[in-house]
Each structure stands twice: as structure tokens, then as C-alpha cells.
Short mmCIF file of C-alpha atoms in Angstrom, two decimals:
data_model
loop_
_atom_site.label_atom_id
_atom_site.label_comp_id
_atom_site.label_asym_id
_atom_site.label_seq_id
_atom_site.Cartn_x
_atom_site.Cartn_y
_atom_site.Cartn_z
CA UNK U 1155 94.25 -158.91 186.48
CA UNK U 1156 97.00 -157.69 188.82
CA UNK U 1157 100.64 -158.27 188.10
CA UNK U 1158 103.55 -157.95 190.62
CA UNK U 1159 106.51 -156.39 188.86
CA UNK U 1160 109.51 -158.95 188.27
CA UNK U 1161 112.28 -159.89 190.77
CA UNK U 1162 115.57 -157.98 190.43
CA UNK U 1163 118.39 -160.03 189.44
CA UNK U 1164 120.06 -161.90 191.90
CA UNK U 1165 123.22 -160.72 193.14
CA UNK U 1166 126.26 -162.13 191.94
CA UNK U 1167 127.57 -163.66 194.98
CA UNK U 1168 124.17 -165.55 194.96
CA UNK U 1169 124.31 -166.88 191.23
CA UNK U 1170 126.19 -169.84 191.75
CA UNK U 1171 123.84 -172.05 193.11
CA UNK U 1172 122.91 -175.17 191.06
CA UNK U 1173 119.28 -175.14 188.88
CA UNK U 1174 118.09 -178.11 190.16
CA UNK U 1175 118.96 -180.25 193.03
CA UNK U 1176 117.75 -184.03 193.34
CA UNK U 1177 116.41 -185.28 196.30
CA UNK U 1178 116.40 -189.13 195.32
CA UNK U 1179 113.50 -191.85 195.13
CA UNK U 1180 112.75 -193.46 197.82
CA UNK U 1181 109.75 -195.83 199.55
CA UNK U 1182 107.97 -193.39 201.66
CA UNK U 1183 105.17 -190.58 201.30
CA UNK U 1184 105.36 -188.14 199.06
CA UNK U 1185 107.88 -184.91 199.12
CA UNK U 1186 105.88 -182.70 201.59
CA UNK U 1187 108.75 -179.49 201.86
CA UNK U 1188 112.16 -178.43 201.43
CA UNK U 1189 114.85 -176.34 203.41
CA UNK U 1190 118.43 -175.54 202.14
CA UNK U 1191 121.21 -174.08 204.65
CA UNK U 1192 123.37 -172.37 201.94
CA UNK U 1193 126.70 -171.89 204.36
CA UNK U 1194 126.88 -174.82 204.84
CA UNK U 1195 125.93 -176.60 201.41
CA UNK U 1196 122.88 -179.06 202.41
CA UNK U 1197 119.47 -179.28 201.25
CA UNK U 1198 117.07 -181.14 203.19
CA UNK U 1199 113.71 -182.94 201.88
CA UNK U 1200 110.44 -183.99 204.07
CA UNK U 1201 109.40 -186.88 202.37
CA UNK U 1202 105.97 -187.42 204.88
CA UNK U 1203 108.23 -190.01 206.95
CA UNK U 1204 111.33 -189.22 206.17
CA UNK U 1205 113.36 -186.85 206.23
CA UNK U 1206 116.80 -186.86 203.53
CA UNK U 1207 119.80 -184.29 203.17
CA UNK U 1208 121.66 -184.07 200.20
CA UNK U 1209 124.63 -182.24 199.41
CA UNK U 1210 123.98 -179.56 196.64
CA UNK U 1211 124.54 -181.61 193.90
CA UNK U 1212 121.90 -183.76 194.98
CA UNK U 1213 124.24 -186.82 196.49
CA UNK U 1214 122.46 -188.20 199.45
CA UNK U 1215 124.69 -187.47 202.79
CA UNK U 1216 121.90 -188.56 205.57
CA UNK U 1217 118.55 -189.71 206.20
CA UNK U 1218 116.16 -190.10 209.33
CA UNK U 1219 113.74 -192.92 209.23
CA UNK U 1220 111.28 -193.72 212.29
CA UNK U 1221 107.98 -191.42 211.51
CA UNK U 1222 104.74 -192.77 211.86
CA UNK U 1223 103.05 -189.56 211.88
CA UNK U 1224 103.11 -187.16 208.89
CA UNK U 1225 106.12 -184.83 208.52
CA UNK U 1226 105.21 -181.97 206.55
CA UNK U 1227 106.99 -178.02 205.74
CA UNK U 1228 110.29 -177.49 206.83
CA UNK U 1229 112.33 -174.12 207.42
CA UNK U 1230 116.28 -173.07 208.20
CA UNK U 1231 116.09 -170.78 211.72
CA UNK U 1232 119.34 -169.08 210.71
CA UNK U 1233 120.11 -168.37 214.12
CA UNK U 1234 119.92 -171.51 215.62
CA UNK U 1235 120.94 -173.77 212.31
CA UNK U 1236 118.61 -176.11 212.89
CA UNK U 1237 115.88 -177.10 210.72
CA UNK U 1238 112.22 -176.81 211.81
CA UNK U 1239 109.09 -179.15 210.62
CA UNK U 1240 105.65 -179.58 211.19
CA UNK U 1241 104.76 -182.89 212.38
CA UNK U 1242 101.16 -184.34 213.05
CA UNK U 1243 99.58 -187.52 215.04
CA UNK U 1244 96.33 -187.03 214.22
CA UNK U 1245 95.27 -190.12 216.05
CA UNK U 1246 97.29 -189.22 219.34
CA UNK U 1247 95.86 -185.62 219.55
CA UNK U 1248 99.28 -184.56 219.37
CA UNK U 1249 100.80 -181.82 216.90
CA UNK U 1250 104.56 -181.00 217.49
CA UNK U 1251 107.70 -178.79 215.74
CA UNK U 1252 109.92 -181.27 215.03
CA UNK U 1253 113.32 -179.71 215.50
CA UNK U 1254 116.40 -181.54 213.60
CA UNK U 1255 119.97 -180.58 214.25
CA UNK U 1256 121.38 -181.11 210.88
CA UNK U 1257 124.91 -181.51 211.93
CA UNK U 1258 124.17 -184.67 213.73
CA UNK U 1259 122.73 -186.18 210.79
CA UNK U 1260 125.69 -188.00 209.16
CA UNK U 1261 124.49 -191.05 208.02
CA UNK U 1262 121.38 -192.86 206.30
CA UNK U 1263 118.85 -194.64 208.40
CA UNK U 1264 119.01 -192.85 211.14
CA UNK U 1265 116.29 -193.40 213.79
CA UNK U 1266 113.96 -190.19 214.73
CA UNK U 1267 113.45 -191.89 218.48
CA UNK U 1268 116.38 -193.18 219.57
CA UNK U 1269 119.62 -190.91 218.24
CA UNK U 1270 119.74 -187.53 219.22
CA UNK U 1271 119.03 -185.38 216.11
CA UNK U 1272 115.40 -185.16 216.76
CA UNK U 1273 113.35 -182.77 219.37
CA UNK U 1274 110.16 -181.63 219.25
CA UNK U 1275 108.05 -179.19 221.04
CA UNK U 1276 103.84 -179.70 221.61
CA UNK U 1277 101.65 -176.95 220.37
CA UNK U 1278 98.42 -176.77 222.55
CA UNK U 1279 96.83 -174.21 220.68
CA UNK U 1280 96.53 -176.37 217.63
CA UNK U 1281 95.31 -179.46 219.51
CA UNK U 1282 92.47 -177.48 221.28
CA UNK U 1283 91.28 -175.82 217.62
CA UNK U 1284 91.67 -179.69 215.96
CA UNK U 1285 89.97 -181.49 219.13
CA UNK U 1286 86.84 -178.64 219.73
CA UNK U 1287 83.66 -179.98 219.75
CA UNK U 1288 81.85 -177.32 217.65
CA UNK U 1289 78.09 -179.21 217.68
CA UNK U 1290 78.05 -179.65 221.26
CA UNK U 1291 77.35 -183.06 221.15
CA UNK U 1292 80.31 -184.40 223.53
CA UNK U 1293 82.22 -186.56 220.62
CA UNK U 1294 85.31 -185.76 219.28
CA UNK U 1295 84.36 -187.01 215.62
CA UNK U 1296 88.50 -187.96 214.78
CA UNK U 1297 90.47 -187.24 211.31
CA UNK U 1298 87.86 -186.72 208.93
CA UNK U 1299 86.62 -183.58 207.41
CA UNK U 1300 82.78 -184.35 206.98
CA UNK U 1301 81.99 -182.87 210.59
CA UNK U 1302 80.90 -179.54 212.12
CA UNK U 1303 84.09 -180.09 214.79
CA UNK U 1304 87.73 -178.94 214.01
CA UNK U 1305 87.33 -175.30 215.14
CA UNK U 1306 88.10 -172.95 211.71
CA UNK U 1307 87.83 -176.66 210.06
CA UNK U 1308 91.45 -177.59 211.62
CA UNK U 1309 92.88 -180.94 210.66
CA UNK U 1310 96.41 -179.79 212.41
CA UNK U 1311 99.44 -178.39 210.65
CA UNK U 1312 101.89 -178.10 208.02
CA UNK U 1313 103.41 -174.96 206.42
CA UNK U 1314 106.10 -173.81 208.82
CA UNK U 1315 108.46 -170.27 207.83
CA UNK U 1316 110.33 -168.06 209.85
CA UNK U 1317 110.28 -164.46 209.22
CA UNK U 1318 109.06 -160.89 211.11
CA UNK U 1319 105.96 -160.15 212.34
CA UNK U 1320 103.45 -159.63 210.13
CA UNK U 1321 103.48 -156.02 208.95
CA UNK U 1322 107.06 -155.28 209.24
CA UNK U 1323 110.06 -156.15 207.34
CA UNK U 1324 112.53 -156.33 209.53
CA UNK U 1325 112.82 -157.45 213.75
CA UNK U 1326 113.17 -160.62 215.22
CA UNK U 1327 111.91 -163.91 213.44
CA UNK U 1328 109.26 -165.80 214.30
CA UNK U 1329 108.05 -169.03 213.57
CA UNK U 1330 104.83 -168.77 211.57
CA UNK U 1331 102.97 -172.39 211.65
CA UNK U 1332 99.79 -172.39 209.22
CA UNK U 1333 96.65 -174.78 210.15
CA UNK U 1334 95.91 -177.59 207.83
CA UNK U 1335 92.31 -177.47 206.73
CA UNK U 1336 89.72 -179.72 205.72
CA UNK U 1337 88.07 -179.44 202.44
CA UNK U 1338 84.35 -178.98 203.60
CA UNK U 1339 81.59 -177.17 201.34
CA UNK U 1340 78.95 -177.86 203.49
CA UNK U 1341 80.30 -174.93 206.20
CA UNK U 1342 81.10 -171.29 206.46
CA UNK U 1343 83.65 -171.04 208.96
CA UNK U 1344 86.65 -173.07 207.12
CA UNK U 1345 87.39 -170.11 204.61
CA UNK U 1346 90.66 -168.65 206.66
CA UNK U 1347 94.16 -169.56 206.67
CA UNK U 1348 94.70 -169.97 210.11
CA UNK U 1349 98.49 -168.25 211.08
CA UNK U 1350 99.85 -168.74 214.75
CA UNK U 1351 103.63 -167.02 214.94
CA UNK U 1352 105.85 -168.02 217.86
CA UNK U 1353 109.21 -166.68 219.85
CA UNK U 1354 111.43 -169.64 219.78
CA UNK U 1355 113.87 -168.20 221.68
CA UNK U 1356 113.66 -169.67 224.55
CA UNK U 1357 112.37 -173.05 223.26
CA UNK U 1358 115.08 -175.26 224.47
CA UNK U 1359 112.90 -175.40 228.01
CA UNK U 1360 110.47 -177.12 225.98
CA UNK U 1361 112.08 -179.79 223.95
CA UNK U 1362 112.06 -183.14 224.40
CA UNK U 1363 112.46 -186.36 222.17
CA UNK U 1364 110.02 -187.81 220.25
CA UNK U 1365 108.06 -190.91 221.76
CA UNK U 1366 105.59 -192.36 220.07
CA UNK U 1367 104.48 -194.90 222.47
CA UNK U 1368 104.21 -192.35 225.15
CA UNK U 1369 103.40 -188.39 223.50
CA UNK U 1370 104.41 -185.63 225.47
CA UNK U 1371 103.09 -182.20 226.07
CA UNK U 1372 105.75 -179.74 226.51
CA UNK U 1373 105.40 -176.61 224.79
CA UNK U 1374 104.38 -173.19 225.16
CA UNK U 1375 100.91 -172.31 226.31
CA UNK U 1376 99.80 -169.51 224.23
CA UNK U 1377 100.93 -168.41 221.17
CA UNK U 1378 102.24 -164.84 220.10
CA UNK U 1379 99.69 -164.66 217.54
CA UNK U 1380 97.16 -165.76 215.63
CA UNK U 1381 96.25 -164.78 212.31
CA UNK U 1382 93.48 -165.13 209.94
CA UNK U 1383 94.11 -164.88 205.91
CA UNK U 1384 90.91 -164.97 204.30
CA UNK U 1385 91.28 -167.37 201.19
CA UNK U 1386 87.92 -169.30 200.64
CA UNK U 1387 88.27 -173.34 201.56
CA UNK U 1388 91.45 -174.74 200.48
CA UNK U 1389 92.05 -178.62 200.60
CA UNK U 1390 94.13 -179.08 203.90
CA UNK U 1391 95.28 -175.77 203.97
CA UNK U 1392 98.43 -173.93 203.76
CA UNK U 1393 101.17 -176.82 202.38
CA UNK U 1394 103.60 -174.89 202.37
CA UNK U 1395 104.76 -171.20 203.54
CA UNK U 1396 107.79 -169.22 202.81
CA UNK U 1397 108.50 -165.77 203.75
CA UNK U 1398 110.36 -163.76 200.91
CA UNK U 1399 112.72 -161.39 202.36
CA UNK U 1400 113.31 -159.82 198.73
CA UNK U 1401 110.00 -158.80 198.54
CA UNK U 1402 108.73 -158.74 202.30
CA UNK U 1403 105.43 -160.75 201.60
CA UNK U 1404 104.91 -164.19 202.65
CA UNK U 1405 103.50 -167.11 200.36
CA UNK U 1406 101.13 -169.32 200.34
CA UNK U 1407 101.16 -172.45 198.81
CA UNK U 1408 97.98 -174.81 198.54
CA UNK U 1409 95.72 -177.52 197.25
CA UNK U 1410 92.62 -176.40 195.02
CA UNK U 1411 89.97 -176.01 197.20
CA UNK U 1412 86.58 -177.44 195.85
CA UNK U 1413 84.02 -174.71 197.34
CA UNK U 1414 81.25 -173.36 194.54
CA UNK U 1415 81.67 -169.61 194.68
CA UNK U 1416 84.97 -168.87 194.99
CA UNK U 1417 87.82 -168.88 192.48
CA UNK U 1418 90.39 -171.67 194.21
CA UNK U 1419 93.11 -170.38 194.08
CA UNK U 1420 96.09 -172.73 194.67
CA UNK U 1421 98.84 -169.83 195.55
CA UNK U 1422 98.26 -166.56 197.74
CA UNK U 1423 100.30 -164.49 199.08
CA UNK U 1424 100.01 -162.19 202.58
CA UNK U 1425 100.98 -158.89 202.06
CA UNK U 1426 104.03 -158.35 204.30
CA UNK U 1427 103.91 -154.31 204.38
CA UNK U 1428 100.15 -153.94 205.81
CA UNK U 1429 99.96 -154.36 209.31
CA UNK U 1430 96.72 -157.02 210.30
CA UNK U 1431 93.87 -155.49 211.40
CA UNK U 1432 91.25 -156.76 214.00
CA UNK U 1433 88.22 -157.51 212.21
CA UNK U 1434 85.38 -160.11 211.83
CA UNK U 1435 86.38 -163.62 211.23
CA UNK U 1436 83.74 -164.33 208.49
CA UNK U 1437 81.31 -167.15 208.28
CA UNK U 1438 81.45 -168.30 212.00
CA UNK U 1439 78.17 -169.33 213.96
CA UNK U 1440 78.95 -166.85 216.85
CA UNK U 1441 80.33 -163.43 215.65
CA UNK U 1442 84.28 -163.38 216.56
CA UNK U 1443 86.59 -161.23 216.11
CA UNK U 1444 90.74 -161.56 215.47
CA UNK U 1445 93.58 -160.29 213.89
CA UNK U 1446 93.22 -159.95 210.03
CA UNK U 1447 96.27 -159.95 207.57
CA UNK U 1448 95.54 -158.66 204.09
CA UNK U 1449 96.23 -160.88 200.82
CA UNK U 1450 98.52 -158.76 198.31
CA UNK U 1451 96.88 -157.21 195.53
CA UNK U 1452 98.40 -159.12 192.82
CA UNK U 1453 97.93 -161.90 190.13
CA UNK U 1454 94.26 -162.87 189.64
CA UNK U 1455 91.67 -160.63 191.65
CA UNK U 1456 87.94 -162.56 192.20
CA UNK U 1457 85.34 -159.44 192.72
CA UNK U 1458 82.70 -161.63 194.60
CA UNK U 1459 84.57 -163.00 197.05
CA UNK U 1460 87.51 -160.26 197.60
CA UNK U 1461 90.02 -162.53 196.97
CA UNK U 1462 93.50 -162.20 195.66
CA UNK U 1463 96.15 -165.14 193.92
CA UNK U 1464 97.26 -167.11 191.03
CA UNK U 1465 95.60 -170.45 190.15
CA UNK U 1466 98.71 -171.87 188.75
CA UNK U 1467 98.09 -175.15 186.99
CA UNK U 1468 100.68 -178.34 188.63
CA UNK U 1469 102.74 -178.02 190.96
CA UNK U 1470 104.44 -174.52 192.20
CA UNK U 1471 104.99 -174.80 195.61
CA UNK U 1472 102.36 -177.30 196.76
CA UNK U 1473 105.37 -179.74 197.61
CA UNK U 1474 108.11 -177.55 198.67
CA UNK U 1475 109.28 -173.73 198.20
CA UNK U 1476 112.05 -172.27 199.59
CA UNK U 1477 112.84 -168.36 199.53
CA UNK U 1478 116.23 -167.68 198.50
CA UNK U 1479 115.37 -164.22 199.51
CA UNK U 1480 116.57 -162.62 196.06
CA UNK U 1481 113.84 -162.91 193.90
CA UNK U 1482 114.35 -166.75 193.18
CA UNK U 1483 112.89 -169.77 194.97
CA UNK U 1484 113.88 -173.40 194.87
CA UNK U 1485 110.30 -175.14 193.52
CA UNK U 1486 109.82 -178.98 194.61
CA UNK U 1487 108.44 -181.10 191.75
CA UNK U 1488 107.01 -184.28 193.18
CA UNK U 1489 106.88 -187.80 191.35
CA UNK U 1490 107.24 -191.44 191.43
CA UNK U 1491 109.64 -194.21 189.61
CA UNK U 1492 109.20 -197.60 189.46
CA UNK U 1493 112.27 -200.01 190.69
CA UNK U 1494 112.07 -203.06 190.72
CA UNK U 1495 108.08 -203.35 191.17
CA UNK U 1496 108.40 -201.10 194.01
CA UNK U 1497 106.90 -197.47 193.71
CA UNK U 1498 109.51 -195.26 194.93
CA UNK U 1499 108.45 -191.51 195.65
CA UNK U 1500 111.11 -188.34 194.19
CA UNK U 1501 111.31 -184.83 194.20
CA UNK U 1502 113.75 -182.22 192.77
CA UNK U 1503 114.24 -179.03 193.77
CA UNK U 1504 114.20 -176.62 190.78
CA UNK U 1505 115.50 -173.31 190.86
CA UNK U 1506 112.40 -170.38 189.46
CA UNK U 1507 112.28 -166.58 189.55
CA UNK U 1508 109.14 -164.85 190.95
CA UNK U 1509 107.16 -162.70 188.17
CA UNK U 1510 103.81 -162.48 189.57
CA UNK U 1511 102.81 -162.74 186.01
CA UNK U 1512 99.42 -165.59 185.42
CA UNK U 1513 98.80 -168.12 185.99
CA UNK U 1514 101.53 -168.91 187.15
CA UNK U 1515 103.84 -166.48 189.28
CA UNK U 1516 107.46 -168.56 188.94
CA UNK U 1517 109.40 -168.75 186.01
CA UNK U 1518 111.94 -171.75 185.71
CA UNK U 1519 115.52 -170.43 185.69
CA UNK U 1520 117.46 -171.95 182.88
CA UNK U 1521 120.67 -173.79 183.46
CA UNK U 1522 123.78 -172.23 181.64
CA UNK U 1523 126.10 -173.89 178.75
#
């Protein structure tokens, strides 16, 4: 067993955010991420389709309603303001970052299509991995996971995170988008965390609202990197991801695979400080090769399969996790009430400290008086 040694204490200035924050209950999906923009005192919650902001004390200030698709992992760019999500149509082919200008979001019930606080930008690379036709038979076989297609087992995206280049601790940011993957034991070639990082910079030429009825395809045509995190098979990937600037490493949050032979782990993290490597992209058909990034050498440590992470029981992280970039994350915990006879999904953003200790790696910071 590894350990990572605990978080310093946060910094004063930092201590005054609340231990919890409620995100509500509402009829929708289930809470799928979390951002917080700290200057200006909002957190925002991806509820699969919807999307609410709250004040800090957890009084509901906006909502946007209009998502068919599935609205997953959302991050702050601080230099834009404006919060970025992954967002799927599965059906349509069609995998976008939906971009939301939180300032325009003023009121509840908001629609996604037709006010302005919604843009989104296509990602090609994605749709050609999700749509390849890996048996050669000429049929795309559609959402399901029991199939040789999906290229690296790709059933689209969801954790989203902004943060350097992978290896160094400080530059520009870049938007790091991880794959969604199916659970398949039956195949070899589904065992990576798939990583694609992006300049957003000049992303604006891209944009363009969402349609439903009619998907569009703007976006950039390559990406400015792609990444490989060797985990063993996790069910539909990377949930969410958060870059720690405390620490320099980025997280990994994830359903329990079900593949015999490795350990499952449900949270890994990629160790920031080690440049990635070109290597051999294990268990593919063809031999391929493509840019490795190490896991960190910490928590649990499975011999067999080389594999490095904490198999933290419930939920830590699986439904949100933001990086407060101090040693402390907000946690999402994700459940249901019943009003009325109507199910009504919540989540509540709790405030934890990283310890790297086992199972579990957070630690639930304590409210004071």
C-alpha cells in the first residue's frame, strides 16, 4: 500500500467557504458534475438535463432546461468565466462542449436552444473513435457496449478539466475531455482512459447554438493531444476529472469496472510531474503506439496488472469533484426524495480534504460551532 502524504492546510483567505452546498431536488437525471466560480459566489450542478446554479448557500438563482442529450462534467475556464460541459447525442453521432455563460443565466427555466447562454463546439475526434467500425463488417452497431466497434471501446464523453499539459505544472490551460467507456470483458483494447487536451483559445470561431433538430459540426479538426491512462475497463469511463493545482496531479473519478483480473479501481489519479511517454497502447488487435501518461504511485498498488488507485467504497467523486486547488475538494453526493409521488433527483456538494490514505483518499471537512 502506497499513501500520498496529507494536504497542507488551506490558506486562510480560502477557509471561509461553506461545508456543504445544496444543489436542490429536482425531476431530471441524476447529478452528473459540479463547477463553482468562487469570485463571483455561484456553484453550478449538471443534473444529466439540466443544468442549476445556486448561490453558495445553496439558494437556487438559475436553471437551464431543454437537454435531450446527456449533460455530463463541468469545469470553470478562469479566463474566459464561462463554464464548460461535456454533452453527448449518442443517437445523432454528435458529441459537443457545451459552453454556458453563467452571467446570462438569471432565471429558472431557461431554454438551452432558444436564449443565448448556451454554445457548443463539435468534437470530430470523438465521433470518429465512437462511430469506427472495428470488425469490418460495414455496420455501425449504435449505443451499446456488447460490440467489437467503438474504437478503445468509446461510448463518447464526459469528464471535462482544465489545467496544463500533462507533465508540467504550470503554462497555459487546456481543456482535457476524457472518453466514456463501455464496460466490455469480452475485449482487450477498452483498458485505457482515453485523454484528448485542447487550446480553446481561439474557440469562439467555432461556436454555435445548440440545435437539436438540425446538429452541427463546427469544431476543431484535430486535437492537441491524445492521451492514454492505462486503468483496466472501467464502466463508462472517466465521470469525472479534476486537475489539482495544489498537488499538480489530475484525478480520476469512475464507475467499478467489472473485468476478472484487475483490481477496479473506482478513483486514479495521473501523475502530473511525469511527462507521457510514447509507448504501446496495450491489448489492441494491430500493435499501436501513442502517448502514455503514468498513474501516480499512490493508494492501493495491484502487482499483476501495474495498476495504481483507491477503490473507495460510495460515492467520492463519481458524481461531481471540484479542485479547490488547496488541498480540499467539493465532493457531490447524489440521491433522490420523494415529493409528492414524484421521484425528484439531489445532490450536495460537500466540502473533503485529500489524504491519499485507503480506501478512501478524501476526508469530510467538519463544519465549525
Amino acid at each position: 500500500m502506497h499513501t500520498a502524504p496529507p494536504a497542507s492546510p488551506a490558506p486562510p483567505a480560502l477557509a471561509a467557504l461553506p461545508a456543504a452546498v445544496d444543489g436542490g431536488a429536482w425531476q431530471s437525471g441524476h447529478v452528473q458534475g459540479m463547477a463553482i466560480d468562487r469570485r463571483k459566489g455561484f456553484m453550478y450542478f449538471s443534473y444529466t438535463n439540466l443544468l442549476v446554479k445556486t448561490d453558495l448557500r445553496g439558494k437556487p438563482v438559475g436553471s437551464v432546461t431543454g437537454f435531450t442529450g446527456h449533460l455530463g462534467d463541468l469545469d470553470l475556464h478562469e479566463e474566459d468565466g464561462r463554464i464548460y460541459g461535456s454533452l453527448e447525442y449518442k443517437a445523432a453521432k454528435s458529441f459537443y462542449i457545451a459552453i454556458l455563460d453563467g452571467d446570462r443565466i438569471t432565471r429558472m427555466g431557461m431554454d438551452a436552444q432558444s436564449t443565448d447562454v448556451l454554445s457548443t463546439v463539435y468534437l470530430d475526434e470523438v465521433v470518429r473513435d465512437f462511430t469506427a467500425d472495428m470488425n469490418g463488417d460495414g455496420v455501425f452497431d449504435g449505443n451499446t457496449g456488447n460490440t467489437a466497434d467503438h474504437r478503445y471501446g468509446c461510448s463518447g464523453i464526459d469528464g471535462v478539466a482544465f489545467g496544463p499539459e500533462f507533465g508540467k505544472k504550470r503554462g497555459k490551460r487546456k481543456l482535457t475531455v476524457a472518453y466514456g467507456v463501455y464496460a466490455n470483458t469480452g475485449r482487450t483494447d477498452n483498458d485505457h482512459q482515453v485523454l484528448l487536451q485542447y487550446d480553446v483559445e481561439r474557440w469562439k470561431r467555432y461556436e454555435r447554438p445548440l440545435s437539436e433538430a438540425a446538429p452541427h459540426t463546427s469544431g476543431p479538426a484535430r486535437v492537441d493531444g491524445k492521451f492514454f491512462a492505462y486503468t483496466g475497463n472501467t464502466t463508462y469511463g472517466v465521470q469525472n476529472l479534476e486537475y489539482d493545482g495544489h498537488s499538480g496531479n489530475w484525478l480520476m473519478a469512475a464507475y467499478k469496472g467489472t473485468k476478472p483480473g484487475f483490481p477496479n479501481y473506482t478513483v486514479f489519479a495521473v501523475d502530473g510531474a511525469r511527462k507521457p511517454v510514447v509507448g504501446d497502447i496495450r491489448g489492441r488487435q494491430r500493435p499501436e503506439r501513442g502517448l502514455l501518461v503514468p498513474l501516480l504511485r499512490a493508494g492501493l498498488h495491484d502487482a499483476p496488472t501495474g495498476t495504481y488507485g483507491w477503490a473507495a467504497p460510495g460515492q467520492y467523486g463519481q458524481y461531481g469533484l471540484v479542485s479547490l486547488d488547496d488541498g480540499r475538494y467539493y465532493v457531490a453526493r447524489s440521491g433522490t426524495v420523494q415529493d409528492g409521488g414524484v421521484t425528484r433527483q439531489t445532490a450536495r456538494a460537500e466540502l473533503h480534504t485529500w489524504t491519499g490514505a485507503t480506501p478512501s483518499p478524501f476526508a469530510p471537512v467538519v463544519a465549525a460551532g
